[in-house]
Amino acid sequence: MKEGFAVIGLGRFGGSICKSLVEQGMEVLAIDSSEERVNEFMSIATHAVICNSTDENALRQLGIRNFEHVIVSIGEDIQSSILTTLILKEMGVKYVTAKATNDKHAKLLDKIGADRVVHPERDMGRRIAHYIVSKNMLDYLELSDEYSLVEISVSNRRFLGKSLHELDFRNTFGVNIVGIKRDKQMIITPEATDVLQSSDVLIVIGSDDDIERLQEQIQ
């Protein structure tokens, strides 16, 4: 199962990742200390096993170091999350993504070598807040604490019928338009001569402050 995925912790977040990976045709080893949760994923994951992820010998027996990517999605037990991540990196797992429950947890995971730290609850909260505030924002992806990638629908008449060159988003708002969704068509790296239409959705990348400024003008 080299280059496969292992998901440790089959709660709401880990379970969702496991199911999504399987749907994409990936081989997935599902791991949890709860027999009930493991039984639930027996018919979903490629393999599902009961295991205490803080037991290094148990992880070795599973051949965990052969997996290309391991996702640590342990919930409230921060100590187990940190210890599991540390063991995985010391064992030589190539890439570890770890779920953090708060900022302190995230800093510790980062210090002990997690390759990527995710904040699902925080990020989803921010995403929902953006949806609530902006009628034009259709999707939101946080790239860092200061930069995001967003989808914004074009509804302001003064933007319609004008080319990207005329609107000059980069100099006017400090953002870059990296794509345009037009009906069922996706325009990647649009030309300066592309003219905006009423059905267009802009794929915008930039700082959160600049994106917020654009939103105020575009809605």
PDB file of C-alpha atoms in Angstrom:
ATOM      1  CA  MET A   1       0.000   0.000   0.000  1.00  0.00           C
ATOM      2  CA  LYS A   2       2.850   2.393  -0.714  1.00  0.00           C
ATOM      3  CA  GLU A   3       1.703   5.888  -1.660  1.00  0.00           C
ATOM      4  CA  GLY A   4      -1.625   5.207   0.034  1.00  0.00           C
ATOM      5  CA  PHE A   5      -3.251   7.207   2.799  1.00  0.00           C
ATOM      6  CA  ALA A   6      -3.789   6.454   6.472  1.00  0.00           C
ATOM      7  CA  VAL A   7      -6.328   8.342   8.544  1.00  0.00           C
ATOM      8  CA  ILE A   8      -5.897   8.210  12.317  1.00  0.00           C
ATOM      9  CA  GLY A   9      -9.030   9.264  14.188  1.00  0.00           C
ATOM     10  CA  LEU A  10     -12.421   8.550  12.627  1.00  0.00           C
ATOM     11  CA  GLY A  11     -14.512  11.310  14.160  1.00  0.00           C
ATOM     12  CA  ARG A  12     -16.507  13.746  12.045  1.00  0.00           C
ATOM     13  CA  PHE A  13     -13.443  15.320  10.408  1.00  0.00           C
ATOM     14  CA  GLY A  14     -11.342  12.191   9.949  1.00  0.00           C
ATOM     15  CA  GLY A  15     -14.326  10.159   8.831  1.00  0.00           C
ATOM     16  CA  SER A  16     -15.190  12.765   6.206  1.00  0.00           C
ATOM     17  CA  ILE A  17     -11.623  12.762   4.857  1.00  0.00           C
ATOM     18  CA  CYS A  18     -11.575   8.971   4.760  1.00  0.00           C
ATOM     19  CA  LYS A  19     -14.823   8.789   2.787  1.00  0.00           C
ATOM     20  CA  SER A  20     -13.726  11.525   0.364  1.00  0.00           C
ATOM     21  CA  LEU A  21     -10.398   9.827  -0.339  1.00  0.00           C
ATOM     22  CA  VAL A  22     -12.112   6.500  -1.002  1.00  0.00           C
ATOM     23  CA  GLU A  23     -14.590   8.216  -3.347  1.00  0.00           C
ATOM     24  CA  GLN A  24     -11.582   9.525  -5.292  1.00  0.00           C
ATOM     25  CA  GLY A  25     -10.306   5.977  -5.732  1.00  0.00           C
ATOM     26  CA  MET A  26      -7.527   6.146  -3.128  1.00  0.00           C
ATOM     27  CA  GLU A  27      -6.389   3.280  -0.917  1.00  0.00           C
ATOM     28  CA  VAL A  28      -7.073   4.237   2.678  1.00  0.00           C
ATOM     29  CA  LEU A  29      -6.195   2.642   5.995  1.00  0.00           C
ATOM     30  CA  ALA A  30      -8.666   3.843   8.648  1.00  0.00           C
ATOM     31  CA  ILE A  31      -7.414   3.757  12.246  1.00  0.00           C
ATOM     32  CA  ASP A  32      -9.183   4.474  15.527  1.00  0.00           C
ATOM     33  CA  SER A  33      -9.041   3.253  19.129  1.00  0.00           C
ATOM     34  CA  SER A  34     -12.822   2.843  19.125  1.00  0.00           C
ATOM     35  CA  GLU A  35     -14.104  -0.540  17.954  1.00  0.00           C
ATOM     36  CA  GLU A  36     -17.479   1.009  17.126  1.00  0.00           C
ATOM     37  CA  ARG A  37     -15.956   3.598  14.785  1.00  0.00           C
ATOM     38  CA  VAL A  38     -13.674   1.075  13.124  1.00  0.00           C
ATOM     39  CA  ASN A  39     -16.618  -1.254  12.483  1.00  0.00           C
ATOM     40  CA  GLU A  40     -18.424   1.637  10.805  1.00  0.00           C
ATOM     41  CA  PHE A  41     -15.553   2.041   8.322  1.00  0.00           C
ATOM     42  CA  MET A  42     -14.955  -1.648   7.621  1.00  0.00           C
ATOM     43  CA  SER A  43     -17.079  -1.432   4.480  1.00  0.00           C
ATOM     44  CA  ILE A  44     -15.837   2.048   3.501  1.00  0.00           C
ATOM     45  CA  ALA A  45     -12.039   2.122   3.780  1.00  0.00           C
ATOM     46  CA  THR A  46      -9.605  -0.264   2.075  1.00  0.00           C
ATOM     47  CA  HIS A  47      -8.676  -1.495   5.566  1.00  0.00           C
ATOM     48  CA  ALA A  48      -9.939  -0.429   9.009  1.00  0.00           C
ATOM     49  CA  VAL A  49      -8.173  -1.387  12.245  1.00  0.00           C
ATOM     50  CA  ILE A  50      -8.413  -0.773  15.974  1.00  0.00           C
ATOM     51  CA  CYS A  51      -5.159   0.715  17.190  1.00  0.00           C
ATOM     52  CA  ASN A  52      -3.787   3.007  19.885  1.00  0.00           C
ATOM     53  CA  SER A  53      -1.823   5.471  17.746  1.00  0.00           C
ATOM     54  CA  THR A  54       0.429   6.435  20.669  1.00  0.00           C
ATOM     55  CA  ASP A  55       1.788   2.861  20.683  1.00  0.00           C
ATOM     56  CA  GLU A  56       4.820   2.973  18.390  1.00  0.00           C
ATOM     57  CA  ASN A  57       5.091  -0.825  18.137  1.00  0.00           C
ATOM     58  CA  ALA A  58       1.442  -1.100  17.096  1.00  0.00           C
ATOM     59  CA  LEU A  59       1.977   1.485  14.362  1.00  0.00           C
ATOM     60  CA  ARG A  60       5.083  -0.362  13.142  1.00  0.00           C
ATOM     61  CA  GLN A  61       3.113  -3.596  12.886  1.00  0.00           C
ATOM     62  CA  LEU A  62       0.613  -1.771  10.665  1.00  0.00           C
ATOM     63  CA  GLY A  63       3.463  -0.721   8.388  1.00  0.00           C
ATOM     64  CA  ILE A  64       2.495   2.923   8.861  1.00  0.00           C
ATOM     65  CA  ARG A  65       5.878   4.218   7.671  1.00  0.00           C
ATOM     66  CA  ASN A  66       5.133   2.792   4.206  1.00  0.00           C
ATOM     67  CA  PHE A  67       2.290   5.237   3.702  1.00  0.00           C
ATOM     68  CA  GLU A  68       2.996   8.319   1.645  1.00  0.00           C
ATOM     69  CA  HIS A  69       0.585  10.502   3.631  1.00  0.00           C
ATOM     70  CA  VAL A  70      -0.883  10.100   7.120  1.00  0.00           C
ATOM     71  CA  ILE A  71      -3.671  12.320   8.419  1.00  0.00           C
ATOM     72  CA  VAL A  72      -3.846  12.722  12.203  1.00  0.00           C
ATOM     73  CA  SER A  73      -7.409  13.768  12.942  1.00  0.00           C
ATOM     74  CA  ILE A  74      -7.581  12.983  16.648  1.00  0.00           C
ATOM     75  CA  GLY A  75     -10.164  15.235  18.298  1.00  0.00           C
ATOM     76  CA  GLU A  76     -10.057  16.556  21.839  1.00  0.00           C
ATOM     77  CA  ASP A  77      -7.151  14.416  23.108  1.00  0.00           C
ATOM     78  CA  ILE A  78      -4.405  16.924  22.342  1.00  0.00           C
ATOM     79  CA  GLN A  79      -1.737  14.847  24.077  1.00  0.00           C
ATOM     80  CA  SER A  80      -2.481  11.819  21.864  1.00  0.00           C
ATOM     81  CA  SER A  81      -2.543  14.041  18.776  1.00  0.00           C
ATOM     82  CA  ILE A  82       0.891  15.481  19.527  1.00  0.00           C
ATOM     83  CA  LEU A  83       2.455  12.157  20.543  1.00  0.00           C
ATOM     84  CA  THR A  84       1.066  10.404  17.460  1.00  0.00           C
ATOM     85  CA  THR A  85       2.395  13.119  15.151  1.00  0.00           C
ATOM     86  CA  LEU A  86       5.825  12.978  16.820  1.00  0.00           C
ATOM     87  CA  ILE A  87       5.995   9.180  16.505  1.00  0.00           C
ATOM     88  CA  LEU A  88       5.015   9.293  12.832  1.00  0.00           C
ATOM     89  CA  LYS A  89       7.699  11.824  11.934  1.00  0.00           C
ATOM     90  CA  GLU A  90      10.354   9.990  13.939  1.00  0.00           C
ATOM     91  CA  MET A  91       9.396   6.790  12.113  1.00  0.00           C
ATOM     92  CA  GLY A  92      10.027   8.514   8.807  1.00  0.00           C
ATOM     93  CA  VAL A  93       6.497   9.017   7.468  1.00  0.00           C
ATOM     94  CA  LYS A  94       6.996  11.292   4.470  1.00  0.00           C
ATOM     95  CA  TYR A  95       4.011  13.624   4.905  1.00  0.00           C
ATOM     96  CA  VAL A  96       1.843  14.175   7.982  1.00  0.00           C
ATOM     97  CA  THR A  97      -1.223  16.410   8.055  1.00  0.00           C
ATOM     98  CA  ALA A  98      -2.476  17.057  11.580  1.00  0.00           C
ATOM     99  CA  LYS A  99      -5.713  18.562  12.819  1.00  0.00           C
ATOM    100  CA  ALA A 100      -5.404  21.337  15.437  1.00  0.00           C
ATOM    101  CA  THR A 101      -8.146  22.268  17.862  1.00  0.00           C
ATOM    102  CA  ASN A 102      -6.669  25.664  18.782  1.00  0.00           C
ATOM    103  CA  ASP A 103      -3.699  27.935  18.043  1.00  0.00           C
ATOM    104  CA  LYS A 104      -1.483  26.547  20.831  1.00  0.00           C
ATOM    105  CA  HIS A 105      -2.128  23.026  19.629  1.00  0.00           C
ATOM    106  CA  ALA A 106      -1.223  24.141  16.101  1.00  0.00           C
ATOM    107  CA  LYS A 107       2.088  25.666  17.230  1.00  0.00           C
ATOM    108  CA  LEU A 108       3.072  22.469  19.018  1.00  0.00           C
ATOM    109  CA  LEU A 109       2.193  20.327  16.011  1.00  0.00           C
ATOM    110  CA  ASP A 110       4.237  22.619  13.801  1.00  0.00           C
ATOM    111  CA  LYS A 111       7.252  22.501  16.138  1.00  0.00           C
ATOM    112  CA  ILE A 112       7.335  18.720  16.292  1.00  0.00           C
ATOM    113  CA  GLY A 113       7.386  18.423  12.528  1.00  0.00           C
ATOM    114  CA  ALA A 114       3.842  18.180  11.150  1.00  0.00           C
ATOM    115  CA  ASP A 115       4.081  18.989   7.449  1.00  0.00           C
ATOM    116  CA  ARG A 116       0.690  20.655   7.411  1.00  0.00           C
ATOM    117  CA  VAL A 117      -1.573  21.785  10.238  1.00  0.00           C
ATOM    118  CA  VAL A 118      -5.268  22.342   9.563  1.00  0.00           C
ATOM    119  CA  HIS A 119      -7.944  24.117  11.632  1.00  0.00           C
ATOM    120  CA  PRO A 120     -11.222  22.663  10.307  1.00  0.00           C
ATOM    121  CA  GLU A 121     -13.538  24.255  12.883  1.00  0.00           C
ATOM    122  CA  ARG A 122     -11.895  27.685  12.691  1.00  0.00           C
ATOM    123  CA  ASP A 123     -11.649  27.669   8.905  1.00  0.00           C
ATOM    124  CA  MET A 124     -15.251  26.548   8.462  1.00  0.00           C
ATOM    125  CA  GLY A 125     -16.357  29.257  10.888  1.00  0.00           C
ATOM    126  CA  ARG A 126     -14.524  31.900   8.866  1.00  0.00           C
ATOM    127  CA  ARG A 127     -15.935  30.545   5.622  1.00  0.00           C
ATOM    128  CA  ILE A 128     -19.503  30.662   6.921  1.00  0.00           C
ATOM    129  CA  ALA A 129     -18.956  34.185   8.283  1.00  0.00           C
ATOM    130  CA  HIS A 130     -17.781  35.335   4.850  1.00  0.00           C
ATOM    131  CA  TYR A 131     -20.854  33.789   3.215  1.00  0.00           C
ATOM    132  CA  ILE A 132     -23.159  35.511   5.699  1.00  0.00           C
ATOM    133  CA  VAL A 133     -21.591  38.953   5.289  1.00  0.00           C
ATOM    134  CA  SER A 134     -21.108  38.925   1.517  1.00  0.00           C
ATOM    135  CA  LYS A 135     -23.913  38.215  -0.924  1.00  0.00           C
ATOM    136  CA  ASN A 136     -21.396  37.987  -3.758  1.00  0.00           C
ATOM    137  CA  MET A 137     -18.864  35.571  -2.260  1.00  0.00           C
ATOM    138  CA  LEU A 138     -19.581  32.027  -3.445  1.00  0.00           C
ATOM    139  CA  ASP A 139     -16.552  30.248  -2.023  1.00  0.00           C
ATOM    140  CA  TYR A 140     -13.605  31.044   0.216  1.00  0.00           C
ATOM    141  CA  LEU A 141     -10.267  29.294   0.772  1.00  0.00           C
ATOM    142  CA  GLU A 142      -7.818  30.595   3.343  1.00  0.00           C
ATOM    143  CA  LEU A 143      -4.243  30.302   2.022  1.00  0.00           C
ATOM    144  CA  SER A 144      -2.596  31.824   5.104  1.00  0.00           C
ATOM    145  CA  ASP A 145      -3.469  34.137   7.976  1.00  0.00           C
ATOM    146  CA  GLU A 146      -3.443  37.085   5.563  1.00  0.00           C
ATOM    147  CA  TYR A 147      -4.164  35.740   2.060  1.00  0.00           C
ATOM    148  CA  SER A 148      -7.149  33.948   0.545  1.00  0.00           C
ATOM    149  CA  LEU A 149      -8.556  32.607  -2.708  1.00  0.00           C
ATOM    150  CA  VAL A 150     -12.214  33.477  -3.256  1.00  0.00           C
ATOM    151  CA  GLU A 151     -14.987  33.177  -5.819  1.00  0.00           C
ATOM    152  CA  ILE A 152     -16.970  36.394  -6.270  1.00  0.00           C
ATOM    153  CA  SER A 153     -19.949  36.849  -8.563  1.00  0.00           C
ATOM    154  CA  VAL A 154     -20.074  40.040 -10.647  1.00  0.00           C
ATOM    155  CA  SER A 155     -23.279  41.968  -9.958  1.00  0.00           C
ATOM    156  CA  ASN A 156     -22.218  45.617 -10.007  1.00  0.00           C
ATOM    157  CA  ARG A 157     -23.229  47.119 -13.356  1.00  0.00           C
ATOM    158  CA  ARG A 158     -20.179  49.355 -13.551  1.00  0.00           C
ATOM    159  CA  PHE A 159     -17.989  46.235 -13.806  1.00  0.00           C
ATOM    160  CA  LEU A 160     -20.033  44.618 -16.575  1.00  0.00           C
ATOM    161  CA  GLY A 161     -19.066  45.115 -20.212  1.00  0.00           C
ATOM    162  CA  LYS A 162     -15.548  46.190 -19.248  1.00  0.00           C
ATOM    163  CA  SER A 163     -12.310  44.335 -19.885  1.00  0.00           C
ATOM    164  CA  LEU A 164      -9.895  43.222 -17.186  1.00  0.00           C
ATOM    165  CA  HIS A 165      -7.447  45.756 -18.594  1.00  0.00           C
ATOM    166  CA  GLU A 166      -9.942  48.583 -18.102  1.00  0.00           C
ATOM    167  CA  LEU A 167     -10.831  47.500 -14.570  1.00  0.00           C
ATOM    168  CA  ASP A 168      -7.150  46.941 -13.661  1.00  0.00           C
ATOM    169  CA  PHE A 169      -7.908  44.890 -10.534  1.00  0.00           C
ATOM    170  CA  ARG A 170      -4.246  44.550  -9.594  1.00  0.00           C
ATOM    171  CA  ASN A 171      -3.488  48.269  -9.364  1.00  0.00           C
ATOM    172  CA  THR A 172      -6.955  49.347  -8.201  1.00  0.00           C
ATOM    173  CA  PHE A 173      -7.588  46.702  -5.549  1.00  0.00           C
ATOM    174  CA  GLY A 174      -4.275  44.869  -5.142  1.00  0.00           C
ATOM    175  CA  VAL A 175      -5.760  41.495  -6.163  1.00  0.00           C
ATOM    176  CA  ASN A 176      -5.157  39.141  -9.078  1.00  0.00           C
ATOM    177  CA  ILE A 177      -7.867  37.522 -11.204  1.00  0.00           C
ATOM    178  CA  VAL A 178      -6.599  33.978 -11.827  1.00  0.00           C
ATOM    179  CA  GLY A 179      -9.744  32.627 -13.467  1.00  0.00           C
ATOM    180  CA  ILE A 180     -13.288  33.322 -14.599  1.00  0.00           C
ATOM    181  CA  LYS A 181     -16.210  30.916 -14.389  1.00  0.00           C
ATOM    182  CA  ARG A 182     -18.628  31.661 -17.220  1.00  0.00           C
ATOM    183  CA  ASP A 183     -21.679  29.408 -17.266  1.00  0.00           C
ATOM    184  CA  LYS A 184     -20.148  25.924 -17.727  1.00  0.00           C
ATOM    185  CA  GLN A 185     -16.857  27.284 -19.042  1.00  0.00           C
ATOM    186  CA  MET A 186     -13.739  27.847 -16.921  1.00  0.00           C
ATOM    187  CA  ILE A 187     -11.298  30.469 -18.211  1.00  0.00           C
ATOM    188  CA  ILE A 188      -7.853  29.901 -16.677  1.00  0.00           C
ATOM    189  CA  THR A 189      -5.451  32.891 -16.559  1.00  0.00           C
ATOM    190  CA  PRO A 190      -7.834  35.187 -18.465  1.00  0.00           C
ATOM    191  CA  GLU A 191      -6.525  37.709 -20.972  1.00  0.00           C
ATOM    192  CA  ALA A 192      -6.512  41.453 -20.308  1.00  0.00           C
ATOM    193  CA  THR A 193      -8.966  41.798 -23.192  1.00  0.00           C
ATOM    194  CA  ASP A 194     -11.589  39.493 -21.594  1.00  0.00           C
ATOM    195  CA  VAL A 195     -14.807  41.434 -20.985  1.00  0.00           C
ATOM    196  CA  LEU A 196     -16.889  40.706 -17.868  1.00  0.00           C
ATOM    197  CA  GLN A 197     -20.416  39.377 -18.302  1.00  0.00           C
ATOM    198  CA  SER A 198     -23.354  39.205 -15.891  1.00  0.00           C
ATOM    199  CA  SER A 199     -22.974  35.439 -15.366  1.00  0.00           C
ATOM    200  CA  ASP A 200     -19.270  35.656 -14.541  1.00  0.00           C
ATOM    201  CA  VAL A 201     -17.722  34.457 -11.296  1.00  0.00           C
ATOM    202  CA  LEU A 202     -14.233  35.808 -10.618  1.00  0.00           C
ATOM    203  CA  ILE A 203     -11.542  33.592  -9.065  1.00  0.00           C
ATOM    204  CA  VAL A 204      -9.611  36.129  -6.996  1.00  0.00           C
ATOM    205  CA  ILE A 205      -6.403  35.803  -4.998  1.00  0.00           C
ATOM    206  CA  GLY A 206      -5.070  38.490  -2.671  1.00  0.00           C
ATOM    207  CA  SER A 207      -4.762  39.745   0.884  1.00  0.00           C
ATOM    208  CA  ASP A 208      -7.888  39.619   3.023  1.00  0.00           C
ATOM    209  CA  ASP A 209      -7.932  43.429   3.316  1.00  0.00           C
ATOM    210  CA  ASP A 210      -7.730  43.911  -0.455  1.00  0.00           C
ATOM    211  CA  ILE A 211     -10.385  41.260  -1.106  1.00  0.00           C
ATOM    212  CA  GLU A 212     -12.699  42.933   1.404  1.00  0.00           C
ATOM    213  CA  ARG A 213     -12.173  46.250  -0.384  1.00  0.00           C
ATOM    214  CA  LEU A 214     -13.057  44.632  -3.708  1.00  0.00           C
ATOM    215  CA  GLN A 215     -16.187  43.070  -2.237  1.00  0.00           C
ATOM    216  CA  GLU A 216     -17.409  46.455  -1.026  1.00  0.00           C
ATOM    217  CA  GLN A 217     -17.100  47.822  -4.565  1.00  0.00           C
ATOM    218  CA  ILE A 218     -18.404  44.856  -6.473  1.00  0.00           C
ATOM    219  CA  GLN A 219     -21.670  44.288  -4.603  1.00  0.00           C
TER     220      GLN A 219
END
